[in-house]
PDB file of C-alpha atoms and ligand atoms in Angstrom:
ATOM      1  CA  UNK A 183     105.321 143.978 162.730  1.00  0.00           C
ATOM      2  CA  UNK A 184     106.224 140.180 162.609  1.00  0.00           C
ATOM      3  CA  UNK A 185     103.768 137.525 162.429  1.00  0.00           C
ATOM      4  CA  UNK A 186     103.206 134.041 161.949  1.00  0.00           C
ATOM      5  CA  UNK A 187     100.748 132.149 159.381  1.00  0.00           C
ATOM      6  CA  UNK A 188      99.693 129.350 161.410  1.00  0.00           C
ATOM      7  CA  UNK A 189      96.818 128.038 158.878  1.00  0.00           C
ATOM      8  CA  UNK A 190      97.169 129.192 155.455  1.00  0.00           C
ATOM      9  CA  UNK A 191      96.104 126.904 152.446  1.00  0.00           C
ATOM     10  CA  UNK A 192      98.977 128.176 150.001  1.00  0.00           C
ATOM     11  CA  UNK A 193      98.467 125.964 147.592  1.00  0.00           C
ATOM     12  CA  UNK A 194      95.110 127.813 146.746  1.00  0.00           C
ATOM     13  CA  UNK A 195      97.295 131.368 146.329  1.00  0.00           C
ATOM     14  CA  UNK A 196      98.799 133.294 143.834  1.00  0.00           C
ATOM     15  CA  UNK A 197     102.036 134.643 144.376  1.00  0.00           C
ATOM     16  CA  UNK A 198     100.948 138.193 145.117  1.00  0.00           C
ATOM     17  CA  UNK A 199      99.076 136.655 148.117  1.00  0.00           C
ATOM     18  CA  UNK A 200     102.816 135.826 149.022  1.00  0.00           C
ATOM     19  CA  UNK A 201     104.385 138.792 148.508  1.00  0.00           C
ATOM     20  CA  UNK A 202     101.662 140.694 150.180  1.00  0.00           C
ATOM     21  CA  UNK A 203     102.156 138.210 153.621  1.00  0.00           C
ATOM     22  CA  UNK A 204     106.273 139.078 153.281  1.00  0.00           C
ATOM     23  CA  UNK A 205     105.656 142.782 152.798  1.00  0.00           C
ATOM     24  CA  UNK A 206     103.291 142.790 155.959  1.00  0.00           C
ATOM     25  CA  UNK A 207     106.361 140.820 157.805  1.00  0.00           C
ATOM     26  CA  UNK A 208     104.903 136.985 157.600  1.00  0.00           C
ATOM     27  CA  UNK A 209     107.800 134.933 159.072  1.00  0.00           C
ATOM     28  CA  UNK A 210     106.529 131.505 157.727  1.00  0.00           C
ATOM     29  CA  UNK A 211     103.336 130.109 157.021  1.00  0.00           C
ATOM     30  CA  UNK A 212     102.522 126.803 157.819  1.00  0.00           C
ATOM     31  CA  UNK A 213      99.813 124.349 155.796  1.00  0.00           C
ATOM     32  CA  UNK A 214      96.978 121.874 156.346  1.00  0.00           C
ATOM     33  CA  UNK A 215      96.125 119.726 154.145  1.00  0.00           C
ATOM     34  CA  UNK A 216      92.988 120.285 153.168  1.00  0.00           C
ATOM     35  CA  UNK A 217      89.387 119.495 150.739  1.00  0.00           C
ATOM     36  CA  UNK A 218      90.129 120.775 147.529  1.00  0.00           C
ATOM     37  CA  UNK A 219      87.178 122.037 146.292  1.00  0.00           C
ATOM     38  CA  UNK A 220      86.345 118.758 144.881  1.00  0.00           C
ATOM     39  CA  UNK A 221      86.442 114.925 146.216  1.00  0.00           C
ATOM     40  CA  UNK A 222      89.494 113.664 145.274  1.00  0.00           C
ATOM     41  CA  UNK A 223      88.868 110.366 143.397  1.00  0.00           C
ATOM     42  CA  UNK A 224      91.899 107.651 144.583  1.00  0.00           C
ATOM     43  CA  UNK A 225      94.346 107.810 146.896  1.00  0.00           C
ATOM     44  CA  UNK A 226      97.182 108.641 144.317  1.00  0.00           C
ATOM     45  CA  UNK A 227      95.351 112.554 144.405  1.00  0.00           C
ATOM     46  CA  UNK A 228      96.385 112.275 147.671  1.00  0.00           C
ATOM     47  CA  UNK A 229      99.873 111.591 147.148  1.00  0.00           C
ATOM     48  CA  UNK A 230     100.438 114.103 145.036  1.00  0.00           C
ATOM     49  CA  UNK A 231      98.763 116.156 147.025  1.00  0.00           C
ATOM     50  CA  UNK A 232     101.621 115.795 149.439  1.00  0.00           C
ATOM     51  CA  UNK A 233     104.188 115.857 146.925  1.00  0.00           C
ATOM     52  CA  UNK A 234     102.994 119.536 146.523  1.00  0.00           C
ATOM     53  CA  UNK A 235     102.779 120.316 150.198  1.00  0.00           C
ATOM     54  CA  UNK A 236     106.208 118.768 150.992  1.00  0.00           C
ATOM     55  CA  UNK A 237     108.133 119.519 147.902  1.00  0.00           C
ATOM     56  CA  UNK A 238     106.995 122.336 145.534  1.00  0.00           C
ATOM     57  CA  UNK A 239     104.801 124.669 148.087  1.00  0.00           C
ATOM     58  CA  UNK A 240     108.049 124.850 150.294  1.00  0.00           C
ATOM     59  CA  UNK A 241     109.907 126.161 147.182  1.00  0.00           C
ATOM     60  CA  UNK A 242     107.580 128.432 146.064  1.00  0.00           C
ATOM     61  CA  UNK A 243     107.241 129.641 149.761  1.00  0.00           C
ATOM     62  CA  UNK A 244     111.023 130.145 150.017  1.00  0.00           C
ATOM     63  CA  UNK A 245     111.062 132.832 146.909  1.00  0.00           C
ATOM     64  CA  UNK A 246     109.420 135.470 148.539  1.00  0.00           C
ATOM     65  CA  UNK A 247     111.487 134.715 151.868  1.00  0.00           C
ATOM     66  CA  UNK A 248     109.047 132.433 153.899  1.00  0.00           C
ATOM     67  CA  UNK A 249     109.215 129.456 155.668  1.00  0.00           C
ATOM     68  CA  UNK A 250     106.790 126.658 154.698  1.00  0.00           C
ATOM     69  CA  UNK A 251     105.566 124.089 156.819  1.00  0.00           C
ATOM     70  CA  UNK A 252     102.629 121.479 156.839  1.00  0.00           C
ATOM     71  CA  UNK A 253     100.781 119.054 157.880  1.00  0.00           C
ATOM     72  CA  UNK A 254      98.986 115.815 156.406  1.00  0.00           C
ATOM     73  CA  UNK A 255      95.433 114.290 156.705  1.00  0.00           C
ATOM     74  CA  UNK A 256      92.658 113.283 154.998  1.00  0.00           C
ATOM     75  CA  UNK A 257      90.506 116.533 155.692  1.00  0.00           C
ATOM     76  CA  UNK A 258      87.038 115.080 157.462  1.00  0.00           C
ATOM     77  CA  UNK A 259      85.269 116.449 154.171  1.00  0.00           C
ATOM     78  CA  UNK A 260      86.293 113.753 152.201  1.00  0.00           C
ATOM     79  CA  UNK A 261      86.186 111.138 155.226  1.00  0.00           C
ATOM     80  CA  UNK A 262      82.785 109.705 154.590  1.00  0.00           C
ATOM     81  CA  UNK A 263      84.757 107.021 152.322  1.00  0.00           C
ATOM     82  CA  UNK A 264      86.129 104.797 155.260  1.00  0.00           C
ATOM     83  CA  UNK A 265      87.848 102.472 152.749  1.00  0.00           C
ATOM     84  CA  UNK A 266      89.526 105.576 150.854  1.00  0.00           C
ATOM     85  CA  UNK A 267      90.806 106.869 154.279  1.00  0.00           C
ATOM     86  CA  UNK A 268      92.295 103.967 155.143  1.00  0.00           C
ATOM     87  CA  UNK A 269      94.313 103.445 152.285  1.00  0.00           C
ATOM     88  CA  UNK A 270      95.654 107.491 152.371  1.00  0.00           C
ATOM     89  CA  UNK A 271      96.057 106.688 156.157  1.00  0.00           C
ATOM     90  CA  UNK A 272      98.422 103.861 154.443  1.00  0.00           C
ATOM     91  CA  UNK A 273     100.587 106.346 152.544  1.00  0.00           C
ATOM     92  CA  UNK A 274     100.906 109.102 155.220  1.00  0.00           C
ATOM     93  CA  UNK A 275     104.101 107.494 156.910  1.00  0.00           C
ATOM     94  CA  UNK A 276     106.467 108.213 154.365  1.00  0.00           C
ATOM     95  CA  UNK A 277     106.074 111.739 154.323  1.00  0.00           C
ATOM     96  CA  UNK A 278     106.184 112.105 158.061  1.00  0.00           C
ATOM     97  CA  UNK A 279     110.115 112.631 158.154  1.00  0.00           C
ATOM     98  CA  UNK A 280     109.890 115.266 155.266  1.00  0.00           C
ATOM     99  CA  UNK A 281     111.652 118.139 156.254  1.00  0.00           C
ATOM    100  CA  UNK A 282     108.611 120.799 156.860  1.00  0.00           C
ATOM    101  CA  UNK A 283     106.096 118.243 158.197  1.00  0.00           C
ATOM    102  CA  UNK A 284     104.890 119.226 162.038  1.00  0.00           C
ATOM    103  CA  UNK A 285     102.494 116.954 161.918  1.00  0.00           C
ATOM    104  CA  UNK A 286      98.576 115.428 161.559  1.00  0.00           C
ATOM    105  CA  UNK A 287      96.290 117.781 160.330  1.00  0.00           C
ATOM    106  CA  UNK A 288      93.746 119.202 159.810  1.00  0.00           C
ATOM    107  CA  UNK A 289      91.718 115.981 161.136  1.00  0.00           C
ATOM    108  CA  UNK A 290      88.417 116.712 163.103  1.00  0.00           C
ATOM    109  CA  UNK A 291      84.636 116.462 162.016  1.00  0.00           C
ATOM    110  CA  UNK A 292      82.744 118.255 159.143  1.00  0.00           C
ATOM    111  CA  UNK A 293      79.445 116.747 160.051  1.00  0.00           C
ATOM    112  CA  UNK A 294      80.072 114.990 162.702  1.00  0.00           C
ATOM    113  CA  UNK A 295      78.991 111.231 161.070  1.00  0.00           C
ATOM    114  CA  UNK A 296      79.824 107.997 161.885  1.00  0.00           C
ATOM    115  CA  UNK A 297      82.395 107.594 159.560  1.00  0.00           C
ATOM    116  CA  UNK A 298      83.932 111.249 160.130  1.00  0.00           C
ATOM    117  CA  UNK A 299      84.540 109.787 163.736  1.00  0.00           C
ATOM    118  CA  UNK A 300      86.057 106.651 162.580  1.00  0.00           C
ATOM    119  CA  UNK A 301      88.159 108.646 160.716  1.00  0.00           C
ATOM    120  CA  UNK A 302      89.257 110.674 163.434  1.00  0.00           C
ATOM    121  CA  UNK A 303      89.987 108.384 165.603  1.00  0.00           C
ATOM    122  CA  UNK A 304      92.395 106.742 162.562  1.00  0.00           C
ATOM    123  CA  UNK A 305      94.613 109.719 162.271  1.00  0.00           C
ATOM    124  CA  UNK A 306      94.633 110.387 166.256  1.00  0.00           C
ATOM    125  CA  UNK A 307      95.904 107.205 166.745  1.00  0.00           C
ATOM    126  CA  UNK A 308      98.210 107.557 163.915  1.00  0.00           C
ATOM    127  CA  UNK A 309      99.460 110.983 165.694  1.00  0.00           C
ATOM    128  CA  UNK A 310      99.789 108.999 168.869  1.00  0.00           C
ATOM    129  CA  UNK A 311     101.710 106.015 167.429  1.00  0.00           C
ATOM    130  CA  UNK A 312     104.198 108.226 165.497  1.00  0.00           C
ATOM    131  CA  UNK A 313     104.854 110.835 168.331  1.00  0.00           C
ATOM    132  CA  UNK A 314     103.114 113.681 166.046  1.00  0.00           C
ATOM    133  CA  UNK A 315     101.431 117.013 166.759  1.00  0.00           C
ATOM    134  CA  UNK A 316      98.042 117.574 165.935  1.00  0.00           C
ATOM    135  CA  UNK A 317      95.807 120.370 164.052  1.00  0.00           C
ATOM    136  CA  UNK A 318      92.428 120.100 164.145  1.00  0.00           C
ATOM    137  CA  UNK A 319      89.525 121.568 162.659  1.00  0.00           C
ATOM    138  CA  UNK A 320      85.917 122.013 163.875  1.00  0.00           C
ATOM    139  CA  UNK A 321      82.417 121.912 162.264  1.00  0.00           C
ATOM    140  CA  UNK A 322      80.719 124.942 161.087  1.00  0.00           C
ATOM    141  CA  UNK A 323      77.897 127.004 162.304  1.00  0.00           C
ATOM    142  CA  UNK A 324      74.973 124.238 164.115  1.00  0.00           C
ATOM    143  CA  UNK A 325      77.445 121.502 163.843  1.00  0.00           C
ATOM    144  CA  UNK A 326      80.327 123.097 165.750  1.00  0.00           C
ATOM    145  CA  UNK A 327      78.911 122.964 169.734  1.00  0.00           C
ATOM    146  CA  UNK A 328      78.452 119.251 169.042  1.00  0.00           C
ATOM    147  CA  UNK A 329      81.332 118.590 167.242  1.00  0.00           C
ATOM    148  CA  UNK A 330      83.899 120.182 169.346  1.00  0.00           C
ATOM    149  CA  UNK A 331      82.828 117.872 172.321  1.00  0.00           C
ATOM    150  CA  UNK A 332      82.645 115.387 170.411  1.00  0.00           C
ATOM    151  CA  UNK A 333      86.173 115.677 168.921  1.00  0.00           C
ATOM    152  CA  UNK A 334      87.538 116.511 172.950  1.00  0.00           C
ATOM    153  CA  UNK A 335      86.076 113.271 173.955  1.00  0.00           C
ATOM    154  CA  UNK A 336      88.030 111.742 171.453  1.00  0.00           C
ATOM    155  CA  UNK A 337      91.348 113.199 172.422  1.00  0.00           C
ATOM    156  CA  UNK A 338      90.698 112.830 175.465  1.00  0.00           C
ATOM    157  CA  UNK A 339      90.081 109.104 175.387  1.00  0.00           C
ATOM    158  CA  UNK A 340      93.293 108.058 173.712  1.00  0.00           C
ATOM    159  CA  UNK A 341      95.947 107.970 176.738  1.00  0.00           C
ATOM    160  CA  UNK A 342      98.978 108.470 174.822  1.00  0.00           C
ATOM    161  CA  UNK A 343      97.775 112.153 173.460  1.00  0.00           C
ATOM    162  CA  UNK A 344      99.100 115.090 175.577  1.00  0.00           C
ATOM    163  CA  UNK A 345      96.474 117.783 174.948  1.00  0.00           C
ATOM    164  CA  UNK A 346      99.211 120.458 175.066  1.00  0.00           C
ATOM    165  CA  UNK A 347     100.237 118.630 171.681  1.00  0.00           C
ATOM    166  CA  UNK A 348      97.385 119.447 170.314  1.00  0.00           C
ATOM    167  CA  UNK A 349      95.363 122.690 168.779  1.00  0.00           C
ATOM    168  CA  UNK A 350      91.591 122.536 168.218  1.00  0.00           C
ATOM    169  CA  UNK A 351      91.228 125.528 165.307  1.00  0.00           C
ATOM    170  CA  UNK A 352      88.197 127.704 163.940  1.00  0.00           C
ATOM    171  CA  UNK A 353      87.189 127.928 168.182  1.00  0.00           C
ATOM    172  CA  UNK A 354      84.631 130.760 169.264  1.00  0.00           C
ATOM    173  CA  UNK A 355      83.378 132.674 171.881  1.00  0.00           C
ATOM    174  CA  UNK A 356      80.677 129.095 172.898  1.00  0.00           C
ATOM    175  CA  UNK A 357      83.947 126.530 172.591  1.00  0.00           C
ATOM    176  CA  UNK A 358      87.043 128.608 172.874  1.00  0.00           C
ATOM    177  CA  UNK A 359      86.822 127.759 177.058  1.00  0.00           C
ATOM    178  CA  UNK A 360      86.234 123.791 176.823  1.00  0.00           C
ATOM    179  CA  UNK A 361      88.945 123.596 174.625  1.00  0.00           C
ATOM    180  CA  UNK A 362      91.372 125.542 176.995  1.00  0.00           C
ATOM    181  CA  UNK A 363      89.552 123.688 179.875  1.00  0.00           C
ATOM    182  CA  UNK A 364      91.069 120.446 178.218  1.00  0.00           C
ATOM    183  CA  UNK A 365      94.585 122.034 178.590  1.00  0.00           C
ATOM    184  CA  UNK A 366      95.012 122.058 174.148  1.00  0.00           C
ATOM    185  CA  UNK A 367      95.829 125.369 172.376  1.00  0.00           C
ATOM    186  CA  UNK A 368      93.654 127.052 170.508  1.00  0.00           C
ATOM    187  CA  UNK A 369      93.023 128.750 166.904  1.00  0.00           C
ATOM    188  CA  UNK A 370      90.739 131.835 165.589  1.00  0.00           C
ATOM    189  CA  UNK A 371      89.749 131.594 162.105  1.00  0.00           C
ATOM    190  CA  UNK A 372      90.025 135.192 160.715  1.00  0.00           C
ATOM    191  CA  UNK A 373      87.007 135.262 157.580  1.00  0.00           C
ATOM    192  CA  UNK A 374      85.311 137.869 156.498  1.00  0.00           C
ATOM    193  CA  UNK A 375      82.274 136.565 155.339  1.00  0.00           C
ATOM    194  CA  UNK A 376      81.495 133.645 158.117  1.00  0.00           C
ATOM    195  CA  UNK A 377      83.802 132.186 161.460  1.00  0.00           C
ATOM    196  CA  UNK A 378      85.133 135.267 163.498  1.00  0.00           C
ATOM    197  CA  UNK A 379      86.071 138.748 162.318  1.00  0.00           C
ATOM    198  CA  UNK A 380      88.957 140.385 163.740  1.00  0.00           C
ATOM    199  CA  UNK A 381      87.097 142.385 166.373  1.00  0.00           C
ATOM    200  CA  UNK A 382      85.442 139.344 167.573  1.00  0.00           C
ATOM    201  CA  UNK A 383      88.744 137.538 167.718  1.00  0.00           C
ATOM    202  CA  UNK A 384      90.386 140.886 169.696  1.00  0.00           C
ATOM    203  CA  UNK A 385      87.112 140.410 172.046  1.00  0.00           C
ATOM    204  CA  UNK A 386      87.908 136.421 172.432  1.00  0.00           C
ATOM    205  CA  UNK A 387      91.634 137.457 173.180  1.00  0.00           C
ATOM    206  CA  UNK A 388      90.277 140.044 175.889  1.00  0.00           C
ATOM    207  CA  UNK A 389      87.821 137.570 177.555  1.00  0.00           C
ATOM    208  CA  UNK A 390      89.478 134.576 177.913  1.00  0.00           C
ATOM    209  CA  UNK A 391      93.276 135.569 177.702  1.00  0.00           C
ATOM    210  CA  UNK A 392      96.233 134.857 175.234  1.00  0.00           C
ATOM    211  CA  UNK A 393      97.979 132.236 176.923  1.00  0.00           C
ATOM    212  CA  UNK A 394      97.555 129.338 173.924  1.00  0.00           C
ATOM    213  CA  UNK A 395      95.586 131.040 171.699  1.00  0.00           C
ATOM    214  CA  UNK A 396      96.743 131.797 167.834  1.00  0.00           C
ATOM    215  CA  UNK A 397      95.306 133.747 164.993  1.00  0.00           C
ATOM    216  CA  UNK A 398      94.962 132.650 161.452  1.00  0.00           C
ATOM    217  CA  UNK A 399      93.509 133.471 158.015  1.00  0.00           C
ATOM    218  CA  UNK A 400      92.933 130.063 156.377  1.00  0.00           C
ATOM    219  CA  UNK A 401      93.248 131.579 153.325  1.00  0.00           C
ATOM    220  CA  UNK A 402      91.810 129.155 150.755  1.00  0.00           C
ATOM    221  CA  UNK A 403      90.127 128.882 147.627  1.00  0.00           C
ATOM    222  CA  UNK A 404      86.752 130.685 148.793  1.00  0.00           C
ATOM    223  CA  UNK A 405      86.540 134.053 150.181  1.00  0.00           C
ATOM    224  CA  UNK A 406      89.087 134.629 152.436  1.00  0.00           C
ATOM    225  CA  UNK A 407      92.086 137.136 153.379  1.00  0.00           C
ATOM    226  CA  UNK A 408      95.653 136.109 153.428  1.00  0.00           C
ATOM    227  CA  UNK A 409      96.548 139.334 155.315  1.00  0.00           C
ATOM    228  CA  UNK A 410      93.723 138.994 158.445  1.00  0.00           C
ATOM    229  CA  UNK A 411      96.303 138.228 160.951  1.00  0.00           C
ATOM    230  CA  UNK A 412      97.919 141.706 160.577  1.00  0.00           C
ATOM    231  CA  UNK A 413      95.332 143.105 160.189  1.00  0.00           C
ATOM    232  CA  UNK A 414      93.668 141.619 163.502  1.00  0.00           C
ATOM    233  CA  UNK A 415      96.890 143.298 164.680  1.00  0.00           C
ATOM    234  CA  UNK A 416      95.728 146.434 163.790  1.00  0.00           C
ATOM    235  CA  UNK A 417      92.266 145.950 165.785  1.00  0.00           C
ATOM    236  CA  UNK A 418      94.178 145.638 168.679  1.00  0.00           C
ATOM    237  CA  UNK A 419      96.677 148.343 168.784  1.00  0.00           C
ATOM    238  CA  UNK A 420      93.608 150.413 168.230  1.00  0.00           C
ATOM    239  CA  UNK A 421      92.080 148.920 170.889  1.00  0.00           C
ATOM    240  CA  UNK A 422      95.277 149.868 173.215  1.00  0.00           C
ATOM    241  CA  UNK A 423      97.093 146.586 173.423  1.00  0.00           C
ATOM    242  CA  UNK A 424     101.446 147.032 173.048  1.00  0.00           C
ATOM    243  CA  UNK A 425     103.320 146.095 170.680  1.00  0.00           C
ATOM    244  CA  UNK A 426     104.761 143.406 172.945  1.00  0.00           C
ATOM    245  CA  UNK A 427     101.462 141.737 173.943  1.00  0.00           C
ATOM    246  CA  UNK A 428     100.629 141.677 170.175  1.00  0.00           C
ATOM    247  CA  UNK A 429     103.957 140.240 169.272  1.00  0.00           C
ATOM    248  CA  UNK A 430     103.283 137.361 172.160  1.00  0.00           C
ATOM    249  CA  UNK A 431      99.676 136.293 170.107  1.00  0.00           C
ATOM    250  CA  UNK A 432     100.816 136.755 166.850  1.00  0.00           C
ATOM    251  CA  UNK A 433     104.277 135.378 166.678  1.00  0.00           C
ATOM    252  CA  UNK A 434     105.461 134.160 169.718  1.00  0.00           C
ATOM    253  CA  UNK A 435     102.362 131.813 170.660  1.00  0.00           C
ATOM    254  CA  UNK A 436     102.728 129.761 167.220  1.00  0.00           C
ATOM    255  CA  UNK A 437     105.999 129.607 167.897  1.00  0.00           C
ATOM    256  CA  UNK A 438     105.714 128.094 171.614  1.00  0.00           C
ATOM    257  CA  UNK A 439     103.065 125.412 169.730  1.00  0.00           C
ATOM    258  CA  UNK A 440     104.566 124.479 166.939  1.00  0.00           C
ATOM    259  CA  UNK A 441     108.057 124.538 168.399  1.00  0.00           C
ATOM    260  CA  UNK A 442     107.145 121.417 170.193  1.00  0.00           C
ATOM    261  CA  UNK A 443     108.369 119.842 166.674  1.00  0.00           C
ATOM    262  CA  UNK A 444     112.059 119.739 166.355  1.00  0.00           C
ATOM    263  CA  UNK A 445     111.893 120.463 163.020  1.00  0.00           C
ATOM    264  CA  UNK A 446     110.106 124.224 163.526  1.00  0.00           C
ATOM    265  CA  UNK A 447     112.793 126.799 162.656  1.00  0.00           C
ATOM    266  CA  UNK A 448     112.536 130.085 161.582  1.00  0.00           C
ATOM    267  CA  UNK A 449     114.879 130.690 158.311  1.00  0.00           C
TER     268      UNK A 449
HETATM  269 ZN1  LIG B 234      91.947 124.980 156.923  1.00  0.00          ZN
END
């Protein structure tokens, strides 16, 4: 089997997480940045924060024979601090022509505030202004109905986004549709404790179709498995689907996505 990571926070890994992905045929995974457990105090955490994402994750990626790529934000966890946003908004730029940067992500809402929005609508219009792709990431639980419409509005507002540009991730079975509706991709959060299990995603998948929908683990610092993607896989050659149609969700579709950015190649 050959898969893609298409949301994997690496940075929260060991290195047996990567050698476990490569065994299980993991092509590449790609990064968003992310909350880091903690509120990060100025906007020089930030920067280094990149620094890692851009520099030393790629490195570490490339010893166990993966591709790294990522993608730059300040998450909407730590967006309630309009001021600090701003000034990590300020900084983004110069890492946009780093080698393994696809784009802005993950932006979105956590819950859904004020400020979150203003936020938002910051990054999209940094996305739109520098001709990036987007990645972004939906509420939890209560909050995700409301958010998800509220983040499509969004897009949708700004003239200059393409919604084929973007992918709206951690979808289920109540917003996977408006999202497609809007004409974006998108993403299935694999967790085993909350967000979708695999045979929930396999059942998503078999309801609505695989046209621009991708898998992914998250894989971060709290309970999570680096290795649900394959093993989503499994659900659904057990539920009868080929090894072609499998190949089309779990590598090919991230790779029609997030080939949109010249710099997505497979090493
Ligand atoms: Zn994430």
């Amino acid at each position: 089997m050959r898969y893609i990571e298409p949301h994997g926070h690496m940075v929260s890994r060991t290195t047996d997480d990567y050698t476990d992905m490569a065994a299980a045929g993991c092509a590449c995974v790609c990064e968003p940045a992310l909350w880091a457990g903690f509120d990060r105090s100025s906007v020089q955490g930030f920067h280094d924060y990149f620094c890692q994402l851009t520099d030393y994750e790629p490195k570490r990626a490339a010893k166990f024979g993966l591709g790294h790529y990522t993608w730059l934000c300040i998450n909407p966890k730590e967006s309630e601090d309009v001021g600090l946003a701003k000034d990590v908004l300020g900084i983004i730029p110069k890492f946009l022509d780093r080698p393994n940067v696809l784009g802005i992500g993950e932006i979105g809402l956590n819950k859904n505030s004020r400020n979150e929005m203003k936020v938002l609508e910051m990054h999209v219009d940094l996305a739109a202004r520098s001709n990036q792709l987007i990645l972004v990431h939906t509420p939890h639980l209560e909050d995700k109905l409301k958010g998800t419409r509220l983040i499509l509005d969004v897009l949708k507002s700004d003239s200059r986004i393409r919604p084929e540009r973007c992918i709206i991730d951690h979808v289920e079975e109540h917003t996977v549709q408006m999202v497609l509706d809007r004409g974006h991709w998108a993403g299935m959060t694999l967790y085993p404790e909350s967000k979708c299990t695999a045979a929930r995603a396999a059942d998503i998948l078999e309801t609505f179709g695989h046209e621009r929908l991708w898998m992914n683990s998250a894989c971060d610092w709290g309970v999570s498995v680096p290795l649900a993607v394959p093993y989503a896989a499994l659900e659904m050659r057990r539920r009868g689907w080929s090894a072609e149609q499998i190949d089309s969700v779990v590598y090919q579709n991230p790779i029609r996505f997030m080939g949109q950015s010249p710099k997505f190649k497979l090493i």
